Coordinates of C-alpha atoms and ligand atoms in Angstrom, one line a residue:
M1 CA 66.2 96.6 225.7
T2 CA 63.9 94.0 224.3
R3 CA 60.0 94.0 225.2
I4 CA 57.9 90.7 224.3
V5 CA 54.7 91.6 221.8
W6 CA 52.1 88.8 223.4
I7 CA 49.6 88.6 220.3
Q8 CA 46.7 87.0 221.2
G9 CA 44.9 84.2 219.8
T10 CA 41.8 86.3 218.9
Q11 CA 44.6 89.4 217.4
L12 CA 45.8 87.8 213.7
T13 CA 46.7 90.3 211.9
P14 CA 49.7 92.3 210.6
A15 CA 47.7 95.0 211.7
N16 CA 47.5 94.3 215.8
S17 CA 48.5 97.8 217.7
A18 CA 51.0 96.4 219.8
L19 CA 53.2 95.2 216.4
A20 CA 52.5 99.2 215.2
V21 CA 54.6 100.3 218.4
A22 CA 57.0 97.6 218.7
D23 CA 60.4 97.2 217.0
R24 CA 61.4 94.4 214.9
T25 CA 64.7 94.8 215.9
T26 CA 64.9 94.3 219.7
D27 CA 61.2 93.1 220.7
R28 CA 60.2 89.4 220.5
V29 CA 57.0 88.0 219.6
V30 CA 54.8 85.6 221.6
L31 CA 51.9 83.4 221.1
I32 CA 50.8 80.8 223.5
E33 CA 48.5 78.1 223.2
S34 CA 46.5 76.9 225.7
L35 CA 45.4 73.5 224.6
P36 CA 43.5 72.4 229.4
H37 CA 41.8 76.0 228.3
A38 CA 40.2 74.0 225.0
Q39 CA 39.7 71.1 227.3
R40 CA 38.0 73.4 230.6
G41 CA 35.6 74.8 228.2
R42 CA 34.7 71.5 225.6
L43 CA 35.0 73.7 223.0
H44 CA 33.7 72.6 219.7
R45 CA 37.4 71.3 217.8
H46 CA 36.6 73.5 215.0
K47 CA 36.5 76.2 217.3
V48 CA 40.7 75.1 218.3
A49 CA 41.8 73.6 215.3
L50 CA 40.6 77.4 214.1
V51 CA 42.3 79.6 216.2
L52 CA 45.8 76.4 216.8
T53 CA 46.2 76.5 213.1
A54 CA 46.0 80.1 212.8
M55 CA 47.9 81.7 215.3
R56 CA 51.1 78.9 213.8
R57 CA 50.8 79.7 210.4
F58 CA 50.9 83.6 211.2
A59 CA 54.1 83.4 213.6
E60 CA 55.5 81.8 210.3
E61 CA 54.2 84.8 208.6
L62 CA 55.8 87.3 211.4
R63 CA 58.9 85.0 211.1
A64 CA 58.9 86.1 207.6
D65 CA 58.5 89.3 207.8
G66 CA 61.5 89.5 210.0
W67 CA 60.2 89.2 213.4
Q68 CA 61.3 86.9 216.2
V69 CA 59.1 84.4 217.2
D70 CA 58.7 82.2 220.1
E71 CA 55.0 79.6 220.3
C72 CA 54.5 78.7 223.7
R73 CA 52.4 75.6 224.6
L74 CA 51.0 75.6 227.5
E75 CA 50.9 72.6 230.1
H76 CA 48.3 71.3 232.6
G77 CA 48.7 73.8 235.4
L78 CA 50.2 76.8 233.7
G79 CA 48.6 80.2 232.9
F80 CA 49.3 83.4 230.4
E81 CA 50.4 85.1 233.5
E82 CA 53.6 82.6 233.9
A83 CA 54.4 81.6 230.3
I84 CA 54.7 85.5 229.8
S85 CA 57.1 85.9 233.5
E86 CA 59.0 83.2 231.6
Q87 CA 59.5 85.0 228.3
V88 CA 60.4 88.0 230.4
R89 CA 63.1 86.5 232.3
T90 CA 64.8 84.2 228.8
H91 CA 64.9 87.5 227.1
D92 CA 65.5 89.7 229.9
A93 CA 62.8 91.8 228.7
T94 CA 62.2 95.9 230.0
G95 CA 58.0 95.1 229.5
V96 CA 55.1 93.7 227.8
V97 CA 52.9 95.3 225.4
T98 CA 49.6 93.2 223.9
M99 CA 46.2 95.1 222.4
A100 CA 43.7 95.4 224.8
P101 CA 41.5 92.0 224.5
C102 CA 38.6 90.7 223.6
G103 CA 36.7 90.1 226.6
W104 CA 36.4 91.8 230.1
Q105 CA 36.9 88.4 232.2
A106 CA 40.7 89.6 230.5
Q107 CA 41.0 93.2 230.3
A108 CA 39.9 92.9 234.0
A109 CA 43.2 90.1 234.5
L110 CA 45.4 92.4 233.1
P111 CA 46.5 94.3 236.4
R112 CA 47.7 90.8 237.8
L113 CA 49.9 90.7 234.8
E114 CA 51.4 93.3 235.2
A115 CA 52.4 92.2 239.1
T116 CA 52.7 88.8 238.1
V117 CA 55.3 89.4 235.0
G118 CA 57.1 92.3 237.7
V119 CA 57.6 94.8 234.2
P120 CA 55.7 97.3 233.1
V121 CA 52.8 95.8 230.4
H122 CA 51.4 99.1 227.8
V123 CA 48.3 98.1 226.6
T124 CA 47.4 99.0 223.3
D125 CA 43.9 100.1 222.3
D126 CA 41.7 97.2 219.9
T127 CA 42.1 97.9 216.6
Q128 CA 39.4 95.3 215.2
F129 CA 36.3 97.6 215.4
L130 CA 35.9 100.1 213.1
C131 CA 34.5 102.1 216.5
S132 CA 36.2 102.2 219.1
R133 CA 34.9 101.0 222.8
E134 CA 34.7 105.1 223.5
A135 CA 33.3 107.0 220.8
F136 CA 30.2 104.0 221.7
A137 CA 30.7 105.2 225.0
D138 CA 29.9 108.9 223.4
W139 CA 27.2 107.9 221.2
A140 CA 25.4 106.7 223.7
G141 CA 25.8 108.9 226.7
T142 CA 22.8 108.4 228.9
R143 CA 20.7 107.4 226.8
R144 CA 18.1 105.4 228.0
R145 CA 18.0 102.0 225.4
L146 CA 20.1 102.3 223.4
R147 CA 18.8 101.2 219.4
M148 CA 20.7 99.4 217.0
Q149 CA 19.0 101.8 214.0
E150 CA 20.1 104.7 215.5
F151 CA 23.6 103.7 216.1
Y152 CA 24.0 102.3 212.6
A153 CA 22.9 105.6 211.0
W154 CA 25.7 107.4 212.9
M155 CA 28.1 104.4 211.8
R156 CA 26.8 104.9 208.1
R157 CA 27.3 108.7 208.6
T158 CA 30.9 108.6 210.6
H159 CA 33.2 106.4 208.9
V160 CA 30.7 107.5 205.1
V161 CA 29.3 104.3 204.2
L162 CA 26.3 103.7 201.1
M163 CA 26.1 107.6 201.0
D164 CA 25.2 109.8 198.4
G165 CA 26.5 113.4 200.0
E166 CA 24.7 113.8 203.3
Q167 CA 22.0 111.2 202.6
P168 CA 21.9 107.6 202.3
A169 CA 22.0 105.7 198.9
G170 CA 18.8 105.1 197.5
G171 CA 17.3 107.6 200.0
Q172 CA 16.7 105.1 203.0
W173 CA 18.7 104.3 205.8
S174 CA 17.3 100.1 206.1
Y175 CA 16.3 97.8 203.1
D176 CA 15.1 95.1 205.6
P177 CA 11.2 95.6 204.1
D178 CA 12.3 94.4 201.0
N179 CA 14.8 91.9 202.4
R180 CA 12.0 89.4 204.0
E181 CA 11.1 86.6 201.9
T182 CA 9.6 83.5 203.0
F183 CA 11.0 79.9 202.2
A184 CA 8.2 79.9 200.2
A185 CA 9.9 82.6 197.9
W186 CA 13.5 81.3 198.1
K187 CA 12.1 77.8 196.6
R188 CA 9.9 79.8 193.8
S189 CA 12.8 82.1 193.1
G190 CA 15.3 79.3 191.5
E191 CA 17.9 80.7 193.2
R192 CA 17.3 77.3 195.7
D193 CA 18.2 75.3 192.7
R194 CA 21.9 77.4 192.2
P195 CA 24.0 76.2 195.9
T196 CA 27.1 78.5 196.3
P197 CA 28.4 77.1 199.3
P198 CA 32.1 78.7 200.6
P199 CA 35.1 77.2 198.9
T200 CA 36.7 74.0 200.0
I201 CA 39.8 74.5 202.1
D202 CA 43.1 72.5 201.7
R203 CA 43.0 69.9 204.1
D204 CA 46.4 68.2 203.6
D205 CA 48.0 71.7 205.3
P206 CA 50.8 70.4 207.1
V207 CA 50.4 73.1 209.6
L208 CA 46.6 71.3 210.0
T209 CA 47.7 68.5 210.0
A210 CA 49.6 68.9 213.1
V211 CA 46.8 70.6 215.0
Q212 CA 44.6 68.0 214.4
A213 CA 46.5 65.4 215.2
D214 CA 47.2 67.2 218.4
I215 CA 43.9 67.3 219.7
D216 CA 43.5 63.5 218.7
R217 CA 46.2 62.9 221.6
L218 CA 45.5 66.3 223.9
L219 CA 42.0 66.7 224.0
P220 CA 40.0 63.4 223.2
G221 CA 36.4 63.7 223.2
L222 CA 36.0 67.2 221.5
P223 CA 32.3 67.2 220.1
G224 CA 32.6 67.6 215.8
R225 CA 35.0 65.2 213.7
A226 CA 38.5 66.1 211.7
E227 CA 37.6 65.4 208.4
D228 CA 34.7 67.9 208.6
F229 CA 36.8 71.1 209.3
W230 CA 36.2 73.8 206.9
L231 CA 37.2 77.1 207.7
P232 CA 40.1 78.9 206.5
T233 CA 43.5 79.3 208.8
T234 CA 45.5 82.6 207.2
R235 CA 44.8 86.3 206.2
A236 CA 45.4 85.0 202.2
E237 CA 42.7 82.4 202.6
S238 CA 40.2 84.6 204.3
L239 CA 40.3 87.8 201.4
A240 CA 39.7 84.7 199.0
W241 CA 36.3 83.8 201.4
L242 CA 35.5 87.5 201.1
E243 CA 35.7 87.0 197.5
D244 CA 33.4 84.1 197.0
F245 CA 30.7 86.4 198.6
I246 CA 30.8 88.7 197.1
E247 CA 30.9 87.6 193.9
H248 CA 28.6 84.6 194.5
R249 CA 26.3 85.2 197.5
L250 CA 26.1 88.7 198.6
A251 CA 23.6 89.4 195.6
G252 CA 21.1 87.3 197.2
F253 CA 22.3 87.8 200.7
G254 CA 19.1 90.6 200.9
P255 CA 16.0 89.1 200.6
F256 CA 17.4 85.3 201.4
E257 CA 18.6 86.2 204.7
D258 CA 15.6 85.1 206.9
V259 CA 14.9 81.7 205.5
S260 CA 16.4 78.2 207.0
D261 CA 16.8 75.3 204.2
P262 CA 16.9 72.2 205.6
D263 CA 19.6 71.0 202.5
D264 CA 20.8 73.8 202.2
P265 CA 23.6 75.6 205.6
W266 CA 25.1 78.4 203.9
L267 CA 21.4 79.9 201.6
R268 CA 23.7 83.7 201.0
H269 CA 25.2 83.5 204.2
A270 CA 28.9 84.8 204.2
T271 CA 30.8 82.3 206.4
L272 CA 33.4 85.7 207.5
S273 CA 32.0 85.9 211.6
P274 CA 34.7 82.8 212.6
L275 CA 37.4 84.9 210.3
L276 CA 36.9 88.6 211.2
N277 CA 36.3 87.0 215.3
I278 CA 39.5 86.0 215.1
G279 CA 40.8 89.2 213.0
L280 CA 42.3 87.5 209.7
L281 CA 39.7 89.6 208.6
H282 CA 38.8 93.2 209.5
P283 CA 34.8 95.4 208.8
R284 CA 36.5 98.0 207.6
E285 CA 37.5 95.5 203.7
C286 CA 34.6 93.6 204.1
V287 CA 32.1 96.6 204.4
A288 CA 34.2 98.9 201.4
A289 CA 33.8 95.4 199.1
A290 CA 30.2 95.0 199.8
E291 CA 30.1 98.9 198.5
G292 CA 32.1 98.3 195.5
A293 CA 29.4 95.7 194.5
Y294 CA 27.1 98.2 194.6
R295 CA 28.7 101.4 193.7
S296 CA 29.8 98.5 190.4
G297 CA 26.0 97.5 189.8
A298 CA 27.7 93.7 190.7
A299 CA 24.5 94.0 193.7
P300 CA 21.5 95.2 194.4
L301 CA 21.4 98.1 197.4
A302 CA 18.4 96.3 199.1
S303 CA 21.5 93.3 199.6
V304 CA 23.9 95.7 199.7
E305 CA 23.1 97.8 202.9
G306 CA 21.3 94.7 204.3
F307 CA 25.0 92.9 205.0
V308 CA 26.6 96.3 205.0
R309 CA 24.6 96.5 208.4
Q310 CA 25.1 93.3 210.0
V311 CA 28.7 94.3 209.7
L312 CA 28.8 98.0 210.3
G313 CA 25.6 98.3 212.7
W314 CA 25.0 95.2 214.3
R315 CA 28.4 93.2 214.7
E316 CA 30.2 97.1 216.5
Y317 CA 26.6 97.5 218.1
V318 CA 27.0 94.9 220.5
N319 CA 30.7 94.8 220.8
G320 CA 30.1 98.5 222.1
V321 CA 26.7 97.4 224.3
Y322 CA 29.2 94.7 225.7
W323 CA 31.6 97.4 226.9
R324 CA 30.0 99.6 228.2
E325 CA 27.1 97.4 230.0
M326 CA 30.0 94.6 231.8
P327 CA 29.9 92.4 233.9
T328 CA 26.6 93.9 235.1
Y329 CA 25.5 92.9 232.1
A330 CA 26.0 88.7 232.2
T331 CA 24.5 88.8 235.8
L332 CA 20.6 90.1 234.2
N333 CA 17.7 87.4 233.8
E334 CA 15.0 89.6 234.2
L335 CA 12.7 86.9 233.2
D336 CA 13.7 84.7 235.7
A337 CA 14.4 81.8 233.6
H338 CA 16.0 78.7 235.7
Q339 CA 15.9 75.8 232.9
P340 CA 19.3 73.7 231.9
V341 CA 20.3 73.8 227.9
P342 CA 18.6 71.8 226.0
P343 CA 20.2 67.7 225.7
A344 CA 19.0 67.7 222.1
L345 CA 21.3 71.2 221.1
T346 CA 24.2 70.0 223.4
G347 CA 24.0 66.6 221.3
E348 CA 23.9 63.9 224.3
V349 CA 20.1 62.9 222.5
R350 CA 18.3 63.2 219.5
T351 CA 14.8 65.5 219.4
T352 CA 11.9 64.5 216.7
L353 CA 11.6 68.6 216.7
A354 CA 12.5 68.6 213.0
C355 CA 14.0 72.3 213.3
V356 CA 16.1 72.0 216.7
Q357 CA 17.5 68.6 215.0
H358 CA 18.7 70.7 212.2
V359 CA 20.1 72.9 214.2
A360 CA 21.8 70.8 216.5
D361 CA 23.0 68.8 213.4
I362 CA 24.4 71.7 211.6
V363 CA 26.2 72.7 214.9
E364 CA 27.7 69.4 215.1
R365 CA 29.1 68.9 212.0
Y366 CA 30.2 72.6 211.1
A367 CA 30.4 74.3 214.7
W368 CA 28.7 77.7 212.6
T369 CA 25.2 77.9 211.7
H370 CA 23.4 80.6 210.2
H371 CA 22.0 83.4 212.0
I372 CA 17.9 82.6 212.0
D373 CA 19.3 79.2 213.2
R374 CA 20.4 80.8 216.1
L375 CA 17.8 83.2 216.7
M376 CA 14.5 82.0 215.2
I377 CA 15.3 78.0 216.7
A378 CA 18.2 77.7 219.0
G379 CA 17.4 81.1 220.9
N380 CA 14.3 81.3 220.7
L381 CA 13.5 77.5 222.1
M382 CA 15.5 78.1 225.1
L383 CA 13.9 81.7 225.3
L384 CA 10.4 80.3 225.0
L385 CA 11.6 77.0 228.3
G386 CA 13.5 79.9 230.1
T387 CA 16.4 78.5 229.7
E388 CA 19.6 80.5 232.1
P389 CA 21.0 83.2 230.7
Q390 CA 25.0 82.3 230.9
A391 CA 23.9 78.8 230.6
A392 CA 22.8 79.4 227.5
N393 CA 25.8 81.5 226.5
A394 CA 28.2 78.7 226.8
W395 CA 27.0 76.4 224.5
F396 CA 27.3 79.1 222.4
R397 CA 30.9 79.8 223.1
E398 CA 31.4 76.4 223.3
R399 CA 29.9 75.1 220.4
F400 CA 30.1 77.7 217.6
A401 CA 33.7 78.1 215.8
D402 CA 32.7 82.7 216.1
G403 CA 32.1 82.2 219.7
Y404 CA 33.2 84.9 222.1
D405 CA 31.9 86.7 225.1
W406 CA 32.0 90.2 223.6
V407 CA 29.8 88.9 220.8
M408 CA 27.6 86.7 222.5
Q409 CA 26.1 88.9 225.9
A410 CA 24.2 91.2 223.1
N411 CA 23.3 88.6 220.6
V412 CA 22.3 85.4 223.8
T413 CA 21.4 87.6 226.9
G414 CA 20.0 90.8 225.0
M415 CA 18.1 89.6 221.3
S416 CA 17.5 86.5 222.1
L417 CA 16.6 85.7 226.1
H418 CA 15.8 89.6 226.5
A419 CA 17.0 88.6 230.3
D420 CA 18.9 92.7 229.5
G421 CA 14.8 93.6 229.6
G422 CA 14.8 95.2 226.5
L423 CA 17.5 97.9 226.7
M424 CA 18.6 96.4 223.2
A425 CA 16.1 95.1 221.7
T426 CA 12.4 96.6 221.5
K427 CA 10.4 92.7 222.5
P428 CA 11.3 89.3 223.2
Y429 CA 12.2 87.7 220.4
A430 CA 9.0 84.8 220.6
A431 CA 7.2 82.9 217.8
G432 CA 5.6 79.8 217.4
G433 CA 5.3 76.9 214.5
A434 CA 3.0 79.0 211.8
Y435 CA 6.1 82.0 211.4
I436 CA 8.5 78.8 212.0
K437 CA 6.7 76.7 208.8
R438 CA 6.9 80.5 207.1
M439 CA 10.5 81.1 206.9
T440 CA 11.5 77.3 206.5
G441 CA 11.5 74.5 205.0
H442 CA 11.2 71.8 208.0
C443 CA 7.9 71.5 209.0
K444 CA 6.9 68.9 206.1
S445 CA 9.5 66.6 207.4
C446 CA 8.3 67.0 211.1
R447 CA 6.0 64.8 213.2
F448 CA 4.5 67.8 214.6
D449 CA 1.6 70.1 213.1
P450 CA 2.4 74.0 213.8
K451 CA -1.1 75.0 212.9
Q452 CA -2.0 73.0 216.4
R453 CA -1.3 74.2 219.9
T454 CA -2.9 70.9 222.0
G455 CA -2.9 67.5 221.5
D456 CA 0.3 64.8 221.5
D457 CA 0.4 66.0 217.8
A458 CA 1.2 70.4 218.5
C459 CA 3.7 72.0 217.4
P460 CA 6.1 72.0 220.7
F461 CA 7.3 75.5 219.7
T462 CA 3.3 76.7 218.8
T463 CA 2.4 75.8 222.5
L464 CA 5.4 77.2 224.2
Y465 CA 4.8 80.1 222.5
W466 CA 1.3 80.5 224.1
D467 CA 2.5 79.2 227.4
F468 CA 5.5 82.3 227.0
T469 CA 2.6 84.5 226.5
A470 CA 1.3 83.3 229.2
R471 CA 4.0 83.5 231.4
H472 CA 4.5 86.9 230.9
H473 CA 0.9 88.5 230.3
E474 CA 1.3 91.7 231.7
R475 CA 4.7 92.9 231.0
L476 CA 3.8 92.1 226.7
A477 CA 0.5 93.4 227.7
A478 CA 2.2 96.6 227.8
N479 CA 4.8 96.4 225.5
P480 CA 2.9 98.6 222.1
R481 CA 4.7 95.9 219.8
T482 CA 3.9 92.8 221.9
A483 CA 0.4 93.4 223.4
Q484 CA -1.1 92.1 220.4
A485 CA -0.2 88.7 220.9
A486 CA -0.8 88.9 224.8
R487 CA -4.4 90.2 223.5
G488 CA -5.0 86.8 221.3
W489 CA -4.1 85.2 224.6
T490 CA -6.8 86.9 226.7
R491 CA -9.3 85.3 223.3
F492 CA -9.1 82.0 224.6
D493 CA -11.3 80.6 227.5
E494 CA -10.4 79.5 230.4
E495 CA -10.6 75.5 229.8
E496 CA -7.9 75.8 226.5
Q497 CA -6.3 78.0 227.9
G498 CA -5.4 75.7 230.7
R499 CA -5.2 72.6 228.4
I500 CA -2.2 75.4 226.0
R501 CA -0.3 75.4 230.2
A502 CA -0.8 72.2 231.1
R503 CA 0.8 70.4 227.2
A504 CA 3.3 73.2 227.5
Q505 CA 4.0 71.2 231.3
V506 CA 4.8 68.0 229.5
V507 CA 6.3 69.1 226.2
A508 CA 8.6 71.5 228.1
A509 CA 10.0 68.8 230.4
G510 CA 10.5 66.4 227.6
I511 CA 12.3 69.0 225.8
V512 CA 14.9 69.5 228.9
D513 CA 14.9 65.8 229.8
G514 CA 15.7 65.1 226.0
T515 CA 12.3 62.6 225.8
L516 CA 11.1 64.4 222.8
Ligands
LIG1 C1 22.0 83.7 219.6 C2 22.6 84.5 218.9 C3 23.8 83.8 219.2 C4 24.8 84.7 218.2 N1 26.1 84.5 218.3 C5 27.3 84.8 217.8 C6 28.4 84.6 217.9 O1 29.1 83.2 218.6 N2 29.2 84.7 217.3 C7 29.4 86.2 216.7 O2 29.7 86.8 215.7 N3 28.4 86.3 216.0 C8 27.0 85.4 216.6 N4 25.9 85.9 216.3 C9 25.3 87.0 215.3 C10 25.1 86.2 214.0 O3 24.5 85.1 214.3 C11 26.2 85.3 213.6 O4 27.7 86.5 213.6 C12 26.4 85.2 211.5 O5 25.0 84.1 212.2 C13 27.4 84.8 211.3 O6 27.7 84.5 210.3 P1 28.2 85.1 209.2 O7 28.9 85.3 209.0 O8 27.5 83.7 207.9 O9 26.9 85.9 209.2 P2 25.7 86.5 207.8 O10 24.5 87.0 208.0 O11 26.7 86.3 206.3 O12 26.4 88.1 208.5 C14 27.3 89.1 208.1 C15 28.4 89.5 209.2 O13 27.4 89.8 210.0 C16 27.8 90.1 211.4 N5 27.4 90.1 212.2 C17 25.6 90.1 211.7 N6 24.4 89.6 212.3 C18 25.1 90.0 213.6 C19 24.6 90.0 215.2 N7 23.4 90.2 215.6 N8 26.2 90.2 216.0 C20 27.3 90.7 215.4 N9 27.6 90.5 214.1 C21 26.6 90.3 213.5 C22 29.0 88.8 211.3 O14 30.1 89.5 211.4 C23 29.2 88.2 210.4 O15 30.0 87.0 210.0 C24 24.2 85.4 217.5 C25 23.0 85.8 216.8 C26 22.4 85.1 217.8 C27 21.2 85.6 217.8
LIG2 S1 6.3 71.5 213.3 FE1 7.2 72.4 214.9 S2 9.2 71.3 215.9 FE2 7.9 70.8 213.9 S3 9.8 71.8 212.3 FE3 8.3 72.7 212.5 S4 8.5 74.4 214.6 FE4 9.8 72.6 214.5

């Protein structure tokens, strides 16, 4: 009695719950590569190279571990369902086992898969998160607002992370106020003179080389260059990256997590999301390694807590929000935003906005950039311009090696674009040039002046920030967290308001049509 164990490309972990219920003496594992899917989405080539190389190397590891493994490569016109049906027929299988997919659309397609393959499909729980979909739904209950801080404290207690008995380590749940250093502080600290990029990988690995050749042959023209590929593709390499982060960057993570530096794309960030999101690392081991560094005195509590909040808090929280709110969440557009993604971000044109060009360059090169570049620069620009939320989601999904629907809907639709009307964030994350100047080193080399809101030299972020405040004045005035910003707008006299709105029209049109 043979069953087909389907391992999806984002589930490359020996702890995959479908493997846990399978029998290596009778069942057969299948991994299915879909290059047409990559072509349709115009994915960044690093994202494709990461997933395909990791799949092929995972298949080798499973074989070495005694599993019978088939690797299928889908041709144009063929889907996952046909490939699995073919496996069922070839091996006369009596069933299919797979771990729950990480995306809503794939999950919704499972009944169709069962109908197509003609044998029962057993779906095992997604074990790549610490908080199951059901546990999150229980926590959320009937709450009107899903506040991350409350969820995070609950997760700390439930999983006994950074706890001293019943109390949070150090007596506080969050050390965020200690973790908001500016760009000037980053420069003063001397940390900047000690760059700590993630370790380099073996670019000559034969599996990676074969994947790069397949991409060149079958998917010409994807964004990105093969020679810039930088990510680990096995669990062993991923564990080495985690260790490197804990040793070299974790201590500085907290204070400088909100900074963006034109000369250092990594700062003290972990660069672990592409690995976590395809199963090469598990959040539990990342959190445990960070807590271990605190307990041994190797890293300060404020940094460790800051990192734990990202992984045990934010990452689990956005996944929970996703499964609770989909599919409606992907239709939300509370701010009635309908603009396309600015062509400077898609790489069609270069822009004179130095901070935006920096993000576009880093994403083009690495298919990754850190949180503040995503939120304060790319996301903020799209919020202020009124970019349509699902177009923004598509940009992140295609261009980022860690971009998957479950993580982007809450981050992009919710946190960044406020298209959910505040379900997850208490206020829109709108920032003008002055704030960007405080937190980054980009303005020095920019032709615009962050202090000016009108005139040819005015920083587009500053102008668009005030225009956004005017467009959504009623909503912002009614929210205690944005009421002050709303009052700021009313302090301008009518003439100045008119000048700002007129300049905003010019600036927005220039960014959207790619001439600014
Ligand atoms: C507009 C926008 C789009 C984003 N798109 C993605 C995406 O497509 N994929 C993705 O994995 N993350 C996304 N994030 C979240 C976060 O920016 C990235 O996880 C992080 O920048 C990855 O780099 P890092 O591993 O160095 O993270 P670090 O800053 O070092 O953080 C450590 C880890 O915490 C987790 N984490 C931190 N913040 C978040 C968050 N808000 N949501 C979920 N996990 C988080 C990640 O797993 C990350 O690896 C997005 C955030 C914003 C604001
Ligand atoms: S001046 Fe404005 S556009 Fe230029 S880098 Fe600063 S914030 Fe960005």
